[in-house]
Short mmCIF file of C-alpha atoms and ligand atoms in Angstrom, two decimals:
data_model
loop_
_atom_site.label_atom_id
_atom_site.label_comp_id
_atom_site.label_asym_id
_atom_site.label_seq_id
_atom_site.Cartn_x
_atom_site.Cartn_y
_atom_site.Cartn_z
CA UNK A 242 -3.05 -18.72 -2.84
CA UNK A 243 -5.99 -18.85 -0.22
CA UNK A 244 -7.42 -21.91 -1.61
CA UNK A 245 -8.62 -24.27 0.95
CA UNK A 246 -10.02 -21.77 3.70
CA UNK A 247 -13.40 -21.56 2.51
CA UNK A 248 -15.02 -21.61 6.15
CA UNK A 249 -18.00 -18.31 6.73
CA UNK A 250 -17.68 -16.47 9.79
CA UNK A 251 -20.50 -17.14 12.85
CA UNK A 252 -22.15 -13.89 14.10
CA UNK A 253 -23.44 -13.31 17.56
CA UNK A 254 -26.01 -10.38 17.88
CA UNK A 255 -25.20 -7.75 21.16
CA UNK A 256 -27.58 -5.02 21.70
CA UNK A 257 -26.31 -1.69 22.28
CA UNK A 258 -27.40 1.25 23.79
CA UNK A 259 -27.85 4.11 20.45
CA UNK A 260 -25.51 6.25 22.24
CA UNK A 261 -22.73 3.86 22.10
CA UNK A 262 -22.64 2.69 18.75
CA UNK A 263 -19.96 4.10 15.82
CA UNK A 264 -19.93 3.76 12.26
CA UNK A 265 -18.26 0.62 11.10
CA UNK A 266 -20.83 -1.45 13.11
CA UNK A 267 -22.69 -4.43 11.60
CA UNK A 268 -26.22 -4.49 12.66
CA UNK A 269 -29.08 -6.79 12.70
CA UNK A 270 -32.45 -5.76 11.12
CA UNK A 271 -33.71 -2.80 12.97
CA UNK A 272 -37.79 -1.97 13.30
CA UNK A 273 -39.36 1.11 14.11
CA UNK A 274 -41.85 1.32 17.53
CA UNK A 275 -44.84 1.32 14.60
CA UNK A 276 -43.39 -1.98 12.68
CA UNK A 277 -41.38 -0.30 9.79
CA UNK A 278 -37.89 -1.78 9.29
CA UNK A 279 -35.82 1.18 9.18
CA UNK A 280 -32.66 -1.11 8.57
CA UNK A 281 -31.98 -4.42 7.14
CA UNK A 282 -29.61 -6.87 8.41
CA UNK A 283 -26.01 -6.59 7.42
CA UNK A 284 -26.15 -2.75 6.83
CA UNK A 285 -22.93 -0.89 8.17
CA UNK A 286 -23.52 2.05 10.47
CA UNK A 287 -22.36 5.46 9.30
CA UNK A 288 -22.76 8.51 11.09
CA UNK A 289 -25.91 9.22 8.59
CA UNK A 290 -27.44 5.99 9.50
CA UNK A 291 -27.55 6.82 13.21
CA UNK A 292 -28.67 9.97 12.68
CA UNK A 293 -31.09 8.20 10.63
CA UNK A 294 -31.48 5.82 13.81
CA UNK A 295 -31.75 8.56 16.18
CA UNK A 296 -34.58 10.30 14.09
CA UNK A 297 -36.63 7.56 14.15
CA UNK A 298 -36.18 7.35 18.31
CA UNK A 299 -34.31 4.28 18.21
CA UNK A 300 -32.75 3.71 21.68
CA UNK A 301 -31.44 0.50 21.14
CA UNK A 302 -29.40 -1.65 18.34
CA UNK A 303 -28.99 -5.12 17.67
CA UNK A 304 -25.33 -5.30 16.95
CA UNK A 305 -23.50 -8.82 14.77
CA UNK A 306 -20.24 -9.25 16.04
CA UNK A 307 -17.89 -11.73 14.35
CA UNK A 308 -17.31 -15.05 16.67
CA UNK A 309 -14.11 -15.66 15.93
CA UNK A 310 -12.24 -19.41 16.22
CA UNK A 311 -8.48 -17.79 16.98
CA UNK A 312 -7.27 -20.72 16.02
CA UNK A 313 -8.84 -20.94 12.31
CA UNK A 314 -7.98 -17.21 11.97
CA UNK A 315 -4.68 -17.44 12.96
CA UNK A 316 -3.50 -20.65 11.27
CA UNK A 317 -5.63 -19.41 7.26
CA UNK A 318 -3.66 -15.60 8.19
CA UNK A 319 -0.31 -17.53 8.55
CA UNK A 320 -0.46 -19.67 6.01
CA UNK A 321 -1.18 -16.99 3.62
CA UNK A 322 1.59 -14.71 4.69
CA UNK A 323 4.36 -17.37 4.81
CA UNK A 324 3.50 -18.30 1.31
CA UNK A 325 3.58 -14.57 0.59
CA UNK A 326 6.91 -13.72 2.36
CA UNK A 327 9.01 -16.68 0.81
CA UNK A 328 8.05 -15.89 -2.61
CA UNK A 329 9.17 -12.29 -2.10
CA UNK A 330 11.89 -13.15 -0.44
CA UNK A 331 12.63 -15.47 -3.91
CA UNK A 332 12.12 -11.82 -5.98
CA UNK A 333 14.08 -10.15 -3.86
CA UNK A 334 17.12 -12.16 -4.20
CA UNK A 335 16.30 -12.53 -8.49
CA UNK A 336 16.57 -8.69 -8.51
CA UNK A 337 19.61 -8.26 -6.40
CA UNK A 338 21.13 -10.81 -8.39
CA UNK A 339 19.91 -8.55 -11.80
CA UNK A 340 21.34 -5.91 -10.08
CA UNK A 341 24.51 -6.99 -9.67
CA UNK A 342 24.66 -8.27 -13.07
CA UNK A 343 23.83 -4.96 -14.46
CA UNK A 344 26.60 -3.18 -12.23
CA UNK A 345 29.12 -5.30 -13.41
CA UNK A 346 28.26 -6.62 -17.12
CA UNK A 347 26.69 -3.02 -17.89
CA UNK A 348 23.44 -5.14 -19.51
CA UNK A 349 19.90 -5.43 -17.81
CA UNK A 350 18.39 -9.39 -18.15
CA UNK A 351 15.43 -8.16 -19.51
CA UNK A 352 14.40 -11.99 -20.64
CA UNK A 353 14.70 -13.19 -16.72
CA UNK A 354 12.95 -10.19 -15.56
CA UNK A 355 9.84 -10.83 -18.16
CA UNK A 356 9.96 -14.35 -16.68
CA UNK A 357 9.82 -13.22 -12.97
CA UNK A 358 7.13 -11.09 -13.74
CA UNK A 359 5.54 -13.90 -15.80
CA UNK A 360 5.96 -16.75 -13.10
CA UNK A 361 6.22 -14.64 -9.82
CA UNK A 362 5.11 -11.29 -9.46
CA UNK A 363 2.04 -11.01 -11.93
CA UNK A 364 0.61 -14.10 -9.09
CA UNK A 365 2.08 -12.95 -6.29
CA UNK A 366 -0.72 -9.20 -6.65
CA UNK A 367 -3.51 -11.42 -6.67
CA UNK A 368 -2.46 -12.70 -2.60
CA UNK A 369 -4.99 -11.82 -0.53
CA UNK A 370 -3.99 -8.85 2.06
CA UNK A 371 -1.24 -8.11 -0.10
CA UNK A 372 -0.88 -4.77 0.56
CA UNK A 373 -0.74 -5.08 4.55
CA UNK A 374 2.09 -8.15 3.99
CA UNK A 375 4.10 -5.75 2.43
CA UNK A 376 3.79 -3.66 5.60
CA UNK A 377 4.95 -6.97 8.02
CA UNK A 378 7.68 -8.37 5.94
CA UNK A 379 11.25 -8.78 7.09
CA UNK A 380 14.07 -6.28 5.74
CA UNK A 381 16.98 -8.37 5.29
CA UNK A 382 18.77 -6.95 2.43
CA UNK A 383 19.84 -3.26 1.21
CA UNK A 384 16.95 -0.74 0.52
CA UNK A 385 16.93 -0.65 -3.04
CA UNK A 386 16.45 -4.09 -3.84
CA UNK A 387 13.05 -4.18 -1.32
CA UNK A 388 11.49 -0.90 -2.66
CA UNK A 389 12.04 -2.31 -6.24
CA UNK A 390 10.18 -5.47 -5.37
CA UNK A 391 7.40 -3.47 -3.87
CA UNK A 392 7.30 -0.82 -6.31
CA UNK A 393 6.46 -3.95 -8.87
CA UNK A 394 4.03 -5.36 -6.72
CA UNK A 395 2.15 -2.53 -5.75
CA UNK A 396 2.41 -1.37 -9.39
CA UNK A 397 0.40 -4.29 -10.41
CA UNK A 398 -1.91 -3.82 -7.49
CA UNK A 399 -3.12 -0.36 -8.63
CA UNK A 400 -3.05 -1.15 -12.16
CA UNK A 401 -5.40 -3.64 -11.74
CA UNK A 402 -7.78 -1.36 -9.56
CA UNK A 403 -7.51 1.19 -12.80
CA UNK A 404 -8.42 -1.75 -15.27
CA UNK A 405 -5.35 -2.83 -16.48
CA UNK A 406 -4.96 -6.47 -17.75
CA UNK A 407 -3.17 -9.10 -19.47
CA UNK A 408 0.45 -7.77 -21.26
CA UNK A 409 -0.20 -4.22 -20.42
CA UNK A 410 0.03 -5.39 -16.70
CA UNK A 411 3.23 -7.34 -16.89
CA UNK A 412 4.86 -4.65 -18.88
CA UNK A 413 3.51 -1.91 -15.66
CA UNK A 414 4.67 -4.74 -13.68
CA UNK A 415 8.21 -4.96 -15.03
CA UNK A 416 8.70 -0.93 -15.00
CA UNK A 417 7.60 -1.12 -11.55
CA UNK A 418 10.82 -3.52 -10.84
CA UNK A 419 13.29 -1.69 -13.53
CA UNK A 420 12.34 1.88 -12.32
CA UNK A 421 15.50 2.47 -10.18
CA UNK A 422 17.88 0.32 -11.97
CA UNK A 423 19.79 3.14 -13.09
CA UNK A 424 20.90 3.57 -9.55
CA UNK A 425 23.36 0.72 -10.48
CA UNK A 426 25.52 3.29 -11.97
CA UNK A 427 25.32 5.55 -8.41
CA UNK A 428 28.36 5.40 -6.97
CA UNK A 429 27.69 3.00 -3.47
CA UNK A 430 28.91 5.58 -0.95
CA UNK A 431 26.21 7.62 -2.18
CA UNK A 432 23.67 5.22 -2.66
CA UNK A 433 24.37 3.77 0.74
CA UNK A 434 24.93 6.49 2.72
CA UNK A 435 23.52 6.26 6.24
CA UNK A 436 22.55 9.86 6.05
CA UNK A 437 21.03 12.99 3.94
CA UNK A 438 22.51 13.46 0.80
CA UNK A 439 24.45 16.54 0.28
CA UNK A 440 23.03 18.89 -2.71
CA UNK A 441 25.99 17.74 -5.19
CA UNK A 442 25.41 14.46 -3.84
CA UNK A 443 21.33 14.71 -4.91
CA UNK A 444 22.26 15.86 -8.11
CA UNK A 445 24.45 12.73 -9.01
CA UNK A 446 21.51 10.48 -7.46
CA UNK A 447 18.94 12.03 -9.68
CA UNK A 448 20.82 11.02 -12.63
CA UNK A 449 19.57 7.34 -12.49
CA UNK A 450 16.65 8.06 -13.82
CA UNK A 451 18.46 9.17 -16.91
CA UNK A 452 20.98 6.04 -16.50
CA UNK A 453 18.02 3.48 -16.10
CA UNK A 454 16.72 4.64 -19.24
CA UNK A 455 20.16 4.32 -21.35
CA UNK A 456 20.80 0.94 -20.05
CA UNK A 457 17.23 -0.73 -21.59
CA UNK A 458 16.90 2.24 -24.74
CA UNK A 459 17.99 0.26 -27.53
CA UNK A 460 16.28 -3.29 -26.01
CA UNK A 461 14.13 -3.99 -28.99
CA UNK A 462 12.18 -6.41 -26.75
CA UNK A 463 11.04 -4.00 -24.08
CA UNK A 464 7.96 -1.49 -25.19
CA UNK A 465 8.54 2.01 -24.73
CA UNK A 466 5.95 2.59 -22.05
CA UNK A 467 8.56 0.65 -19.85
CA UNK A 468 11.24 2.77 -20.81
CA UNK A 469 9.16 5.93 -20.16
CA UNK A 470 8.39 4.52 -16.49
CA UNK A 471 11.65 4.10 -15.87
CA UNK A 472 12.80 7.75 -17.53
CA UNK A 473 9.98 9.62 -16.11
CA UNK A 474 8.85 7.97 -12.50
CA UNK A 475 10.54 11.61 -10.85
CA UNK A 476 8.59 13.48 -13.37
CA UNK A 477 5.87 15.63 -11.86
CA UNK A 478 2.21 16.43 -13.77
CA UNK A 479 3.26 20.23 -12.57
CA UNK A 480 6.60 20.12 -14.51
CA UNK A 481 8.69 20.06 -10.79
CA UNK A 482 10.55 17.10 -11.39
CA UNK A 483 13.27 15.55 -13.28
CA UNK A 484 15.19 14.60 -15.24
CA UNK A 485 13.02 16.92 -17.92
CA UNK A 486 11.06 18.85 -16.43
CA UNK A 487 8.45 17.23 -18.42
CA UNK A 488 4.05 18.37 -17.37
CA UNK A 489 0.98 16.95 -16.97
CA UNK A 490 -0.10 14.47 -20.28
CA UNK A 491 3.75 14.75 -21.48
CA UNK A 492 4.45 12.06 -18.58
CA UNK A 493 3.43 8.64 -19.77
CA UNK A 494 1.01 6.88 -17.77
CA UNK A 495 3.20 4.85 -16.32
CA UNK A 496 5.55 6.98 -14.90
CA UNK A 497 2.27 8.63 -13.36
CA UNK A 498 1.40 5.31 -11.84
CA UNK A 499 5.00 4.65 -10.27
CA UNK A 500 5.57 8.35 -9.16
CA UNK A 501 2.42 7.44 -6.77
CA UNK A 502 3.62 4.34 -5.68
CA UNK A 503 7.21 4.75 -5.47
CA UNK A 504 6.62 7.59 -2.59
CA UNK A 505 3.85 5.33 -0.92
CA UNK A 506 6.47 2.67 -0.14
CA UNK A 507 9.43 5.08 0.07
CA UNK A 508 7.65 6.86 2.75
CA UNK A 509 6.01 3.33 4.33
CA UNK A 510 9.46 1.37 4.53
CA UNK A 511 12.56 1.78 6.94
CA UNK A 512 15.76 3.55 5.41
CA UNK A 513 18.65 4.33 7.31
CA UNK A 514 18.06 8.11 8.18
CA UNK A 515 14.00 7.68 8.13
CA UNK A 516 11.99 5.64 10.31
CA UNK A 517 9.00 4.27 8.49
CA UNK A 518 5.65 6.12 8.27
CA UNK A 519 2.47 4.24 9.83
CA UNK A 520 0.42 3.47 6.59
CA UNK A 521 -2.77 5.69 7.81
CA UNK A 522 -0.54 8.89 8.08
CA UNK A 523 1.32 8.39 4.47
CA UNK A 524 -2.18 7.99 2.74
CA UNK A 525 -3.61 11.39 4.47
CA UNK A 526 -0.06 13.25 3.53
CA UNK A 527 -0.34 11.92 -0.44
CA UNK A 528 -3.70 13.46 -0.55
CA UNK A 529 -2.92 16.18 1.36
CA UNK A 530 0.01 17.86 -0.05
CA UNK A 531 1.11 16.24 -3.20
CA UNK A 532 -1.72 16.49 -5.32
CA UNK A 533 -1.04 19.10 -8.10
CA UNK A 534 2.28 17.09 -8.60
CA UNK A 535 0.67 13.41 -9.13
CA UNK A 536 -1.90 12.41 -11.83
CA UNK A 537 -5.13 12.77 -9.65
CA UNK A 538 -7.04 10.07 -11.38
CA UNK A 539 -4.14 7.84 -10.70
CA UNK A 540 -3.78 8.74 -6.89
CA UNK A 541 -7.51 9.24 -6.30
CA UNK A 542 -7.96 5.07 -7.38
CA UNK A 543 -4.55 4.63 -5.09
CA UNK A 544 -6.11 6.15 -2.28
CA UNK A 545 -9.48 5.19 -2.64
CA UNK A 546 -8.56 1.35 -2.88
CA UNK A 547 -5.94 1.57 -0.27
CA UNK A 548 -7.81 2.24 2.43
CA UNK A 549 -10.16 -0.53 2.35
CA UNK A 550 -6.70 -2.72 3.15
CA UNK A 551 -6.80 -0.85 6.78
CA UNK A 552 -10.12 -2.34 8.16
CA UNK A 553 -8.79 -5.01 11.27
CA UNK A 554 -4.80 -3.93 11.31
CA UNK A 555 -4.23 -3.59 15.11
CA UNK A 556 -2.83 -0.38 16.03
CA UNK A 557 -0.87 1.64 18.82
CA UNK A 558 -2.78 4.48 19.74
CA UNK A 559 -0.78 7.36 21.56
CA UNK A 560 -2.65 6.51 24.49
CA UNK A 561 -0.95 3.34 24.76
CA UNK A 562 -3.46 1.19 23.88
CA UNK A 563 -3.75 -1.19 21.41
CA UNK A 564 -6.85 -1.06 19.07
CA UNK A 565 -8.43 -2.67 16.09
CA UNK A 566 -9.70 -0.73 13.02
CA UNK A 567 -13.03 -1.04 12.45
CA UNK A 568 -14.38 1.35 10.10
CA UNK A 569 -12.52 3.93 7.66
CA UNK A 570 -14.86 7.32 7.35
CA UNK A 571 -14.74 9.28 4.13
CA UNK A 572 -12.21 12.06 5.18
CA UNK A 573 -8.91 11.54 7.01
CA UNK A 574 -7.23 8.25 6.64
CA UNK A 575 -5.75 8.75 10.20
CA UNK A 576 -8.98 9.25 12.16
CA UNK A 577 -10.53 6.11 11.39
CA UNK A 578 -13.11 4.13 13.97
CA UNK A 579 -11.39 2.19 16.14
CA UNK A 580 -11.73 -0.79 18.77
CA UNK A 581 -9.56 -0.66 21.56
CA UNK A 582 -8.62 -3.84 23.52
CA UNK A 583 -10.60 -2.82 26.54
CA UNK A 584 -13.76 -2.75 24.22
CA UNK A 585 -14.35 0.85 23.61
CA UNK A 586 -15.02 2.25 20.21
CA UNK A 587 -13.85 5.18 19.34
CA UNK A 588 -14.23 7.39 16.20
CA UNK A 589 -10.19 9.01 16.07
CA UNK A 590 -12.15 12.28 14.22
CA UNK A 591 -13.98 12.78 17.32
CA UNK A 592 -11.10 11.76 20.16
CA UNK A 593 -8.32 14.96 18.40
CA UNK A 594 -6.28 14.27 21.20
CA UNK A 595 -5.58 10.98 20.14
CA UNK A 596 -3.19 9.42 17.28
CA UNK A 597 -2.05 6.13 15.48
CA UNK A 598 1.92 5.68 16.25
CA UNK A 599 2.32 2.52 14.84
CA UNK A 600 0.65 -0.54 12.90
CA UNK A 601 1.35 -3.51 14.92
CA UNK A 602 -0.29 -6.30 12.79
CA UNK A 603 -2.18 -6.84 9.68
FE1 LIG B 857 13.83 6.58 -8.59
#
């Protein structure tokens, strides 16, 4: 999908004074008063590195910044997305329309959801910036039939990061997008309702996990680590979930992979009674307070790979300002190193008074 924009980015080299450089910078090569190079061109600051810089009395730092042709960037960025948002705005419509089947004919497609995966979706992870286009895209249709979509695609996305390939992918893939299809048997003035569910409410919307997996048991042409992610995606590795209760290596992969992912985009997506999460905050909360219940292997990779996805998104900061993302530091996903329009960088772990409200674009 990004064939054709090949072009390499120009550089232009700004010195800065030591004191006002931040990790996340890209500098040119550096040499000591007595001739040493103490760092080669290309190297990305981190705090180490300028107290590395500062050690060796280093007052000032040769800094590349991107020269950027707005034009170039803007028309390779769109071109990407568009392709991206009208092909999952295709998926979309193919699972609403298995959907509907399934609520009325009481039998899942499986054959036509192999093929989407086959044709559409297994391509579609591969976009570049896939991850933030999920973030931009356009909700036009009923919750459900999004967050199954994305569920698949991210899915795919961290399978891949964890090594999986070829028809173990599709089939992660496919659970991904049949996880929640037992909620076709949810009656839709629960599964629609603009508001929190009441607790008998909850306990009739936790039964689609059970549903899902009755609909596709006795599909000789599905393998059972589908099934399982579809049984066991509200399992929890510290036997909290449901519908069995079920701990730690009794959950099939799978499910452990989808559990992760289906509270990512649950938490990163608009619903009726929740507005969406900013993507920085969600990541700091999943590693925060949910780790004894996911597979930490699984969310570690999530996490890990995730972030790199934030590096230039353009963000509200609740100073007003808009500012672009520049470096993410190894501890809290919502402190990162930021650029704010006026120019100033500013490391979020240092400014505490200071937060992300919003992404504003990818
Ligand atoms: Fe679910």
């Amino acid at each position: 999908m990004s064939g054709g924009f090949t072009s390499m980015p120009s550089y232009q080299v700004r010195q800065y004074k030591l004191e006002d450089v931040a990790p996340g910078m890209e500098v040119g090569t550096i040499i000591s008063e007595c001739g040493k190079t103490v760092l080669c061109e290309g190297t990305v600051l981190t705090d180490n590195l300028i107290a590395i810089l500062q050690n060796w009395g280093i007052t000032e730092v040769p800094v590349k910044e991107k020269v950027i042709n707005p034009d170039e960037t803007e028309r390779k960025k769109n071109w990407i997305q568009q392709q991206f948002f009208s092909e999952y705005e295709d998926t979309v419509m193919a699972i609403q329309h298995c959907f509907e089947q399934v609520r009325f004919f009481r039998e899942v497609p499986i054959m036509e959801m192999q093929e989407l995966v086959e044709k559409t979706v297994n391509p579609l992870i591969d976009t570049v910036g896939v991850i933030n286009h999920l973030h931009l895209v356009r909700r036009w249709n009923e919750y459900t039939f999004h967050h199954s979509v994305d569920v698949g695609i991210i899915a795919g996305v961290l399978g891949k990061w964890m090594g999986y390939r070829g028809v173990e992918l599709k089939d992660l893939i496919l659970s991904g997008l049949l996880h929640d299809i037992g909620k076709t048997r949810i009656p839709l003035e629960i599964l629609d309702k603009p508001g929190r569910l009441s607790d008998q409410e909850m306990t009739i919307m936790k039964q689609h996990a059970a549903y899902g997996y009755e609909m596709v048991k006795d599909a000789p042409q599905l393998p059972m680590s589908v099934r399982c992610g579809i049984l066991q995606h509200h399992e929890r590795m510290d036997g909290s979930g449901y519908p069995h209760q079920l701990c730690g290596e009794q959950i099939h992969h799978f499910a452990r992979i989808i559990a992760v992912v289906d509270i990512y985009d649950a938490m990163t997506s608009d619903r009726v009674y929740h507005e969406k999460d900013n993507p920085f905050t969600v990541v700091e909360m999943i590693s925060n307070q949910v780790f004894g219940q996911l597979d930490p292997f699984v969310c570690t990779t999530f996490l890990n790979n995730v972030r790199d996805y934030f590096v230039g998104n353009v963000v509200l900061l609740s100073d007003g300002r808009q500012a672009e993302v520049v470096y993410m530091g190894p501890f809290r996903a919502s402190r990162p190193v930021v650029k704010t329009e006026d120019g100033q960088f500013m490391d979020l772990e240092k400014y505490k008074d200071i937060a992300i409200i919003k992404l504003v674009t990818t």
